[in-house]
Amino acid sequence: TNSSLYHLDINLSINYIYLMAVDNKIEWNFNNTYLSLPKIMLSEQKPDIVDKPEVVIINHALSKELGLNLLDLDDEYLASVFSGNSLPDGSKTISMAYAGHQFGHFTILGDGRTITIGEHVTQNNQGFEIQFKGSGKTKFSRDGDGKAALGPMLREYIISEAMHYLNIPTTRSLAVIKTGEKVIRETELKGAILTRVATSHLRVGTFQYFAYKKDDSNLKTLINFTINKHYPSLKNKENLYLNLIDKLMEKQIDLIVNWMRVGFIHGVMNTDNMALSGETIDYGPCAFMDQYDPKSVFSSIDHFGRYAYYNQPSIAKWNLARFAECLIPLLDSNKDKAIKLATDKINEFDKNYENKWLGMMRDKLGMIGNQKEDEVLILDLLQWMHINKADYTNTFGNLTYENMINDKIFHKDDFLKWKERWKIRLSVNNNGKTSEKTMKKSNPVVIPRNHLVEDALKTAETGDLEKTNRLLKVLSEPYKIQSSIQDLQTSPKPNKIPYKTFCGT
């Protein structure tokens, strides 16, 4: 091996020779501010060496945004880097501890199969954590193998990139690498590693970890870190901790309203999956709704609809209450007063959410200003969609773009009567161009429909990425009328077997 490019780091505790790259062809600029966090929440952890890393897909658009140089590098080199076989100079590989309420039950967790390799800082001084998912066991793996399969990693790549282009805050995906290994789940699957990019991976569960340990000192350190990283405008506020609850609530309301706008169902809204950054994180059992049904659930383990489409706002509020509980010791020296401060703040959620949801629905329907009949008009449309099993995306698409989808359902008398009421409402403001512009920004023409994603993943397993690449290309312009994409806009035919998604694959 060329000694100017590599050195050997002997890790005797796990009995393998680790190959670490010390060149910087990719032009990483690591800062690693998370190393200032309390040591009890960090575990130094190197990714497993894999035998036959192979590039599946590289996100060159994202790499350009990050100021990274990937286009000029060969696949063998990229496979070595994004599998973790060759770590960049300046990287500090760790896994992080956190806790969480999973389906309402508290447990101590942590990065069981993800390793953060560093915080890359761009030229405009934005920091992004770079994380490998599926790179092997960590201190927090419990009974898991720390590995990931190709299908789920590609699925997260597709959905997270779709969410980005839908203008919804999200973690993103930089690369997927096949490991050449087999991962055993219900069947034998091809192993893979996803490189995930986030402004941070701090979660409500991170705060719960210190609250559980009654470690107020380190909790304050974590809060200061979070505020410096995500909410520096709060530094001079009088009640810093109450304002942090308020800011996180604002971020989460905006996020959930966006999910509802496009018919997205996260599927696993545990407190460890609520990011302090306000980004969507963890794309396990997520899905997009085709036919409008507020009770839509796709997760194979959500038997009681805890994380159903219509329940997402109330679960967000529940999670925020758990966050507020963590800060009780810091809100006021009088515990009763602290509890009242937190309770009063969390109880602002419902009204704030309702106002933003109504605003979002007005935007989807191009209704400028507020009229007292707006809510009835909106709810009547949703009820019609539910009764008639209308496609959520295509209904709003039909209203936004004349004859975008030629479906006979939109010629039914009851829909046409509702449409006449809607047109009368639009005429109140007499501002057609503003209404049209607002609707086109709010209503996607295309979404990553579940059956299309599954079809793309199925062919990708054979090494054929044609459907995956086409889907990604179309999804990068979701608000644009594109030619020859009717097959990507059509609802799937009804299936006797409900579509299911899965956690932890």
Short mmCIF file of C-alpha atoms in Angstrom, two decimals, residues 354-375 378 422 425-426 435 438-439 442:
data_model
loop_
_atom_site.label_atom_id
_atom_site.label_comp_id
_atom_site.label_asym_id
_atom_site.label_seq_id
_atom_site.Cartn_x
_atom_site.Cartn_y
_atom_site.Cartn_z
CA GLU A 354 -54.90 24.23 13.95
CA ASN A 355 -54.01 27.68 12.64
CA LYS A 356 -51.05 26.42 10.62
CA TRP A 357 -52.97 23.42 9.29
CA LEU A 358 -55.81 25.68 8.13
CA GLY A 359 -53.28 27.99 6.52
CA MET A 360 -51.70 25.04 4.73
CA MET A 361 -55.06 23.79 3.46
CA ARG A 362 -55.98 27.29 2.28
CA ASP A 363 -52.72 27.34 0.32
CA LYS A 364 -53.50 23.94 -1.23
CA LEU A 365 -56.84 25.34 -2.36
CA GLY A 366 -55.55 28.78 -3.34
CA MET A 367 -57.78 30.57 -0.85
CA ILE A 368 -56.27 33.98 -0.12
CA GLY A 369 -57.07 35.50 3.26
CA ASN A 370 -59.44 34.06 5.87
CA GLN A 371 -63.15 33.56 5.41
CA LYS A 372 -65.40 32.03 8.06
CA GLU A 373 -66.68 29.35 5.65
CA ASP A 374 -63.15 28.13 4.76
CA GLU A 375 -62.95 25.35 7.34
CA ILE A 378 -62.04 22.22 3.43
CA TRP A 422 -64.82 26.60 -4.12
CA ARG A 425 -64.74 31.38 -2.57
CA LEU A 426 -61.77 32.08 -4.87
CA SER A 435 -54.06 31.57 -6.02
CA THR A 438 -49.77 29.31 -4.18
CA MET A 439 -51.46 26.05 -5.22
CA SER A 442 -48.31 23.47 -2.25
#
